[in-house]
C-alpha cells in the first residue's frame, strides 16, 4: 500500500459519510429481537420488513468496503511525524479494530435479519455497542491530537492532499 502525506478528497468524504451513517444506525436501532419479532408478526420478508436501521447498516457495509478498496489503491499516511512507537502502534491497532467492527457488525446484522440467525443478532448488538464506544474513543483521540498535542492529525482528515 502506498504511503501518502494525507488523505484524498474521496477518502475524506467516505470517512465522514460513514461516521454519520454509523451514528444514524445507532440512533435508529430498535434492538434486533424486537425488530425481528415485528417483521415475523407482519409476515414481511427481510427486504419488505427493512427498517431505516437495516438500510443504513447496508449502506455502511457497502461504503466501508469501498473505503477499504480506495485505501488499498490510494494508500494512507503513516504515523504523525514525531509520534512515539507506542502512540503509532495504538493508532494502527485502533484503526484496525474500527475497520473490523465496521465490516463485521453490519455483516452480523444482515445474517440475523435476512438469514433469521438469532445468535448473530445478539452478537450484532454487542458489536454495535462496541463500535460506538471505539468510534467515540477515536473521536476523542482526534480532538486530543488537534487541541492538546496540536500535531495536525485532524487536518489530514479535513483537507485533501494529493
mmCIF file of N, CA and C in Angstrom, residues 4-65:
data_model
loop_
_atom_site.group_PDB
_atom_site.id
_atom_site.type_symbol
_atom_site.label_atom_id
_atom_site.label_comp_id
_atom_site.label_asym_id
_atom_site.label_seq_id
_atom_site.Cartn_x
_atom_site.Cartn_y
_atom_site.Cartn_z
ATOM 1 N N UNK A 4 1.113 8.138 1.824
ATOM 2 C CA UNK A 4 0.738 9.488 1.406
ATOM 3 C C UNK A 4 1.017 10.445 2.554
ATOM 4 N N UNK A 5 0.955 11.738 2.265
ATOM 5 C CA UNK A 5 1.071 12.745 3.315
ATOM 6 C C UNK A 5 -0.269 12.993 3.993
ATOM 7 N N UNK A 6 -1.352 12.790 3.265
ATOM 8 C CA UNK A 6 -2.699 12.998 3.788
ATOM 9 C C UNK A 6 -3.670 12.127 3.022
ATOM 10 N N UNK A 7 -4.930 12.349 3.243
ATOM 11 C CA UNK A 7 -5.968 11.557 2.583
ATOM 12 C C UNK A 7 -6.522 12.318 1.380
ATOM 13 N N UNK A 8 -7.038 11.570 0.411
ATOM 14 C CA UNK A 8 -7.647 12.177 -0.774
ATOM 15 C C UNK A 8 -9.045 12.691 -0.424
ATOM 16 N N UNK A 9 -9.594 13.498 -1.304
ATOM 17 C CA UNK A 9 -10.957 14.013 -1.106
ATOM 18 C C UNK A 9 -11.955 12.862 -1.013
ATOM 19 N N UNK A 10 -11.771 11.821 -1.822
ATOM 20 C CA UNK A 10 -12.673 10.665 -1.766
ATOM 21 C C UNK A 10 -12.570 9.957 -0.423
ATOM 22 N N UNK A 11 -11.366 9.757 0.068
ATOM 23 C CA UNK A 11 -11.188 9.105 1.370
ATOM 24 C C UNK A 11 -11.823 9.924 2.497
ATOM 25 N N UNK A 12 -11.641 11.229 2.444
ATOM 26 C CA UNK A 12 -12.213 12.103 3.477
ATOM 27 C C UNK A 12 -13.738 12.062 3.413
ATOM 28 N N UNK A 13 -14.288 12.125 2.215
ATOM 29 C CA UNK A 13 -15.740 12.078 2.052
ATOM 30 C C UNK A 13 -16.298 10.764 2.588
ATOM 31 N N UNK A 14 -15.665 9.654 2.235
ATOM 32 C CA UNK A 14 -16.121 8.349 2.721
ATOM 33 C C UNK A 14 -16.020 8.270 4.242
ATOM 34 N N UNK A 15 -14.929 8.765 4.801
ATOM 35 C CA UNK A 15 -14.745 8.731 6.252
ATOM 36 C C UNK A 15 -15.907 9.417 6.977
ATOM 37 N N UNK A 16 -16.209 10.660 6.561
ATOM 38 C CA UNK A 16 -17.247 11.423 7.264
ATOM 39 C C UNK A 16 -18.647 10.884 6.972
ATOM 40 N N UNK A 17 -18.884 10.412 5.761
ATOM 41 C CA UNK A 17 -20.179 9.818 5.431
ATOM 42 C C UNK A 17 -20.422 8.558 6.253
ATOM 43 N N UNK A 18 -19.412 7.722 6.352
ATOM 44 C CA UNK A 18 -19.537 6.504 7.161
ATOM 45 C C UNK A 18 -19.752 6.861 8.627
ATOM 46 N N UNK A 19 -19.047 7.854 9.124
ATOM 47 C CA UNK A 19 -19.218 8.266 10.531
ATOM 48 C C UNK A 19 -20.651 8.715 10.799
ATOM 49 N N UNK A 20 -21.202 9.528 9.905
ATOM 50 C CA UNK A 20 -22.586 9.999 10.067
ATOM 51 C C UNK A 20 -23.563 8.824 9.996
ATOM 52 N N UNK A 21 -23.332 7.912 9.069
ATOM 53 C CA UNK A 21 -24.235 6.765 8.930
ATOM 54 C C UNK A 21 -24.160 5.826 10.127
ATOM 55 N N UNK A 22 -22.984 5.651 10.703
ATOM 56 C CA UNK A 22 -22.878 4.813 11.907
ATOM 57 C C UNK A 22 -23.658 5.449 13.048
ATOM 58 N N UNK A 23 -23.543 6.761 13.202
ATOM 59 C CA UNK A 23 -24.324 7.457 14.233
ATOM 60 C C UNK A 23 -25.814 7.298 13.954
ATOM 61 N N UNK A 24 -26.221 7.439 12.698
ATOM 62 C CA UNK A 24 -27.638 7.286 12.336
ATOM 63 C C UNK A 24 -28.114 5.868 12.616
ATOM 64 N N UNK A 25 -27.273 4.883 12.330
ATOM 65 C CA UNK A 25 -27.649 3.488 12.603
ATOM 66 C C UNK A 25 -27.860 3.281 14.102
ATOM 67 N N UNK A 26 -26.996 3.894 14.891
ATOM 68 C CA UNK A 26 -27.129 3.752 16.349
ATOM 69 C C UNK A 26 -28.453 4.361 16.823
ATOM 70 N N UNK A 27 -28.789 5.526 16.308
ATOM 71 C CA UNK A 27 -29.995 6.200 16.767
ATOM 72 C C UNK A 27 -31.281 5.598 16.199
ATOM 73 N N UNK A 28 -31.180 4.777 15.157
ATOM 74 C CA UNK A 28 -32.390 4.167 14.584
ATOM 75 C C UNK A 28 -32.565 2.710 14.973
ATOM 76 N N UNK A 29 -31.647 2.167 15.779
ATOM 77 C CA UNK A 29 -31.798 0.744 16.124
ATOM 78 C C UNK A 29 -32.917 0.559 17.142
ATOM 79 N N UNK A 30 -33.592 -0.570 17.016
ATOM 80 C CA UNK A 30 -34.682 -0.893 17.940
ATOM 81 C C UNK A 30 -34.323 -2.062 18.825
ATOM 82 N N UNK A 31 -33.214 -2.668 18.592
ATOM 83 C CA UNK A 31 -32.908 -3.937 19.221
ATOM 84 C C UNK A 31 -33.301 -5.022 18.227
ATOM 85 N N UNK A 32 -32.371 -5.874 17.912
ATOM 86 C CA UNK A 32 -32.597 -6.879 16.877
ATOM 87 C C UNK A 32 -33.786 -7.769 17.205
ATOM 88 N N UNK A 33 -33.936 -8.172 18.453
ATOM 89 C CA UNK A 33 -35.038 -9.062 18.827
ATOM 90 C C UNK A 33 -36.396 -8.451 18.526
ATOM 91 N N UNK A 34 -36.596 -7.214 18.952
ATOM 92 C CA UNK A 34 -37.884 -6.543 18.706
ATOM 93 C C UNK A 34 -38.131 -6.352 17.216
ATOM 94 N N UNK A 35 -37.106 -5.975 16.476
ATOM 95 C CA UNK A 35 -37.269 -5.746 15.036
ATOM 96 C C UNK A 35 -37.616 -7.050 14.322
ATOM 97 N N UNK A 36 -36.936 -8.138 14.680
ATOM 98 C CA UNK A 36 -37.240 -9.437 14.060
ATOM 99 C C UNK A 36 -38.656 -9.883 14.402
ATOM 100 N N UNK A 37 -39.066 -9.705 15.662
ATOM 101 C CA UNK A 37 -40.424 -10.085 16.068
ATOM 102 C C UNK A 37 -41.466 -9.323 15.258
ATOM 103 N N UNK A 38 -41.257 -8.012 15.088
ATOM 104 C CA UNK A 38 -42.190 -7.197 14.295
ATOM 105 C C UNK A 38 -42.284 -7.702 12.869
ATOM 106 N N UNK A 39 -41.115 -8.001 12.296
ATOM 107 C CA UNK A 39 -41.086 -8.474 10.918
ATOM 108 C C UNK A 39 -41.830 -9.798 10.790
ATOM 109 N N UNK A 40 -41.620 -10.694 11.736
ATOM 110 C CA UNK A 40 -42.279 -12.006 11.702
ATOM 111 C C UNK A 40 -43.787 -11.846 11.894
ATOM 112 N N UNK A 41 -44.196 -10.976 12.833
ATOM 113 C CA UNK A 41 -45.625 -10.737 13.085
ATOM 114 C C UNK A 41 -46.345 -10.223 11.844
ATOM 115 N N UNK A 42 -45.690 -9.359 11.099
ATOM 116 C CA UNK A 42 -46.332 -8.786 9.913
ATOM 117 C C UNK A 42 -46.215 -9.712 8.702
ATOM 118 N N UNK A 43 -45.372 -10.732 8.804
ATOM 119 C CA UNK A 43 -45.196 -11.654 7.688
ATOM 120 C C UNK A 43 -44.336 -11.088 6.579
ATOM 121 N N UNK A 44 -43.654 -9.997 6.852
ATOM 122 C CA UNK A 44 -42.820 -9.357 5.828
ATOM 123 C C UNK A 44 -41.544 -10.163 5.619
ATOM 124 N N UNK A 45 -41.079 -10.151 4.387
ATOM 125 C CA UNK A 45 -39.787 -10.781 4.091
ATOM 126 C C UNK A 45 -38.703 -9.863 4.634
ATOM 127 N N UNK A 46 -37.449 -10.304 4.540
ATOM 128 C CA UNK A 46 -36.334 -9.476 5.001
ATOM 129 C C UNK A 46 -36.317 -8.118 4.347
ATOM 130 N N UNK A 47 -36.529 -8.070 3.030
ATOM 131 C CA UNK A 47 -36.458 -6.784 2.328
ATOM 132 C C UNK A 47 -37.717 -5.961 2.583
ATOM 133 N N UNK A 48 -38.881 -6.582 2.536
ATOM 134 C CA UNK A 48 -40.133 -5.846 2.788
ATOM 135 C C UNK A 48 -40.154 -5.248 4.186
ATOM 136 N N UNK A 49 -39.585 -5.966 5.135
ATOM 137 C CA UNK A 49 -39.622 -5.512 6.523
ATOM 138 C C UNK A 49 -38.469 -4.615 6.913
ATOM 139 N N UNK A 50 -37.639 -4.238 5.942
ATOM 140 C CA UNK A 50 -36.467 -3.420 6.257
ATOM 141 C C UNK A 50 -36.862 -2.144 6.992
ATOM 142 N N UNK A 51 -36.089 -1.853 7.997
ATOM 143 C CA UNK A 51 -36.251 -0.610 8.743
ATOM 144 C C UNK A 51 -35.181 0.366 8.272
ATOM 145 N N UNK A 52 -35.274 1.605 8.727
ATOM 146 C CA UNK A 52 -34.232 2.589 8.398
ATOM 147 C C UNK A 52 -32.875 2.072 8.861
ATOM 148 N N UNK A 53 -32.844 1.436 10.018
ATOM 149 C CA UNK A 53 -31.597 0.902 10.562
ATOM 150 C C UNK A 53 -30.971 -0.121 9.607
ATOM 151 N N UNK A 54 -31.805 -0.983 9.032
ATOM 152 C CA UNK A 54 -31.303 -2.012 8.115
ATOM 153 C C UNK A 54 -30.721 -1.361 6.855
ATOM 154 N N UNK A 55 -31.432 -0.383 6.297
ATOM 155 C CA UNK A 55 -30.935 0.297 5.101
ATOM 156 C C UNK A 55 -29.636 1.043 5.389
ATOM 157 N N UNK A 56 -29.584 1.714 6.521
ATOM 158 C CA UNK A 56 -28.385 2.463 6.893
ATOM 159 C C UNK A 56 -27.219 1.500 7.113
ATOM 160 N N UNK A 57 -27.478 0.388 7.798
ATOM 161 C CA UNK A 57 -26.430 -0.613 8.019
ATOM 162 C C UNK A 57 -25.903 -1.173 6.709
ATOM 163 N N UNK A 58 -26.784 -1.404 5.755
ATOM 164 C CA UNK A 58 -26.355 -1.871 4.438
ATOM 165 C C UNK A 58 -25.485 -0.844 3.740
ATOM 166 N N UNK A 59 -25.847 0.421 3.885
ATOM 167 C CA UNK A 59 -25.051 1.496 3.285
ATOM 168 C C UNK A 59 -23.673 1.569 3.946
ATOM 169 N N UNK A 60 -23.625 1.437 5.264
ATOM 170 C CA UNK A 60 -22.337 1.436 5.972
ATOM 171 C C UNK A 60 -21.465 0.299 5.446
ATOM 172 N N UNK A 61 -22.055 -0.880 5.324
ATOM 173 C CA UNK A 61 -21.300 -2.043 4.865
ATOM 174 C C UNK A 61 -20.732 -1.806 3.460
ATOM 175 N N UNK A 62 -21.572 -1.333 2.552
ATOM 176 C CA UNK A 62 -21.115 -1.082 1.173
ATOM 177 C C UNK A 62 -20.036 0.003 1.143
ATOM 178 N N UNK A 63 -20.238 1.072 1.901
ATOM 179 C CA UNK A 63 -19.279 2.175 1.882
ATOM 180 C C UNK A 63 -17.957 1.820 2.552
ATOM 181 N N UNK A 64 -17.995 1.006 3.595
ATOM 182 C CA UNK A 64 -16.729 0.637 4.240
ATOM 183 C C UNK A 64 -15.939 -0.293 3.323
ATOM 184 N N UNK A 65 -16.625 -1.151 2.579
ATOM 185 C CA UNK A 65 -15.912 -1.992 1.608
ATOM 186 C C UNK A 65 -15.279 -1.117 0.526
#
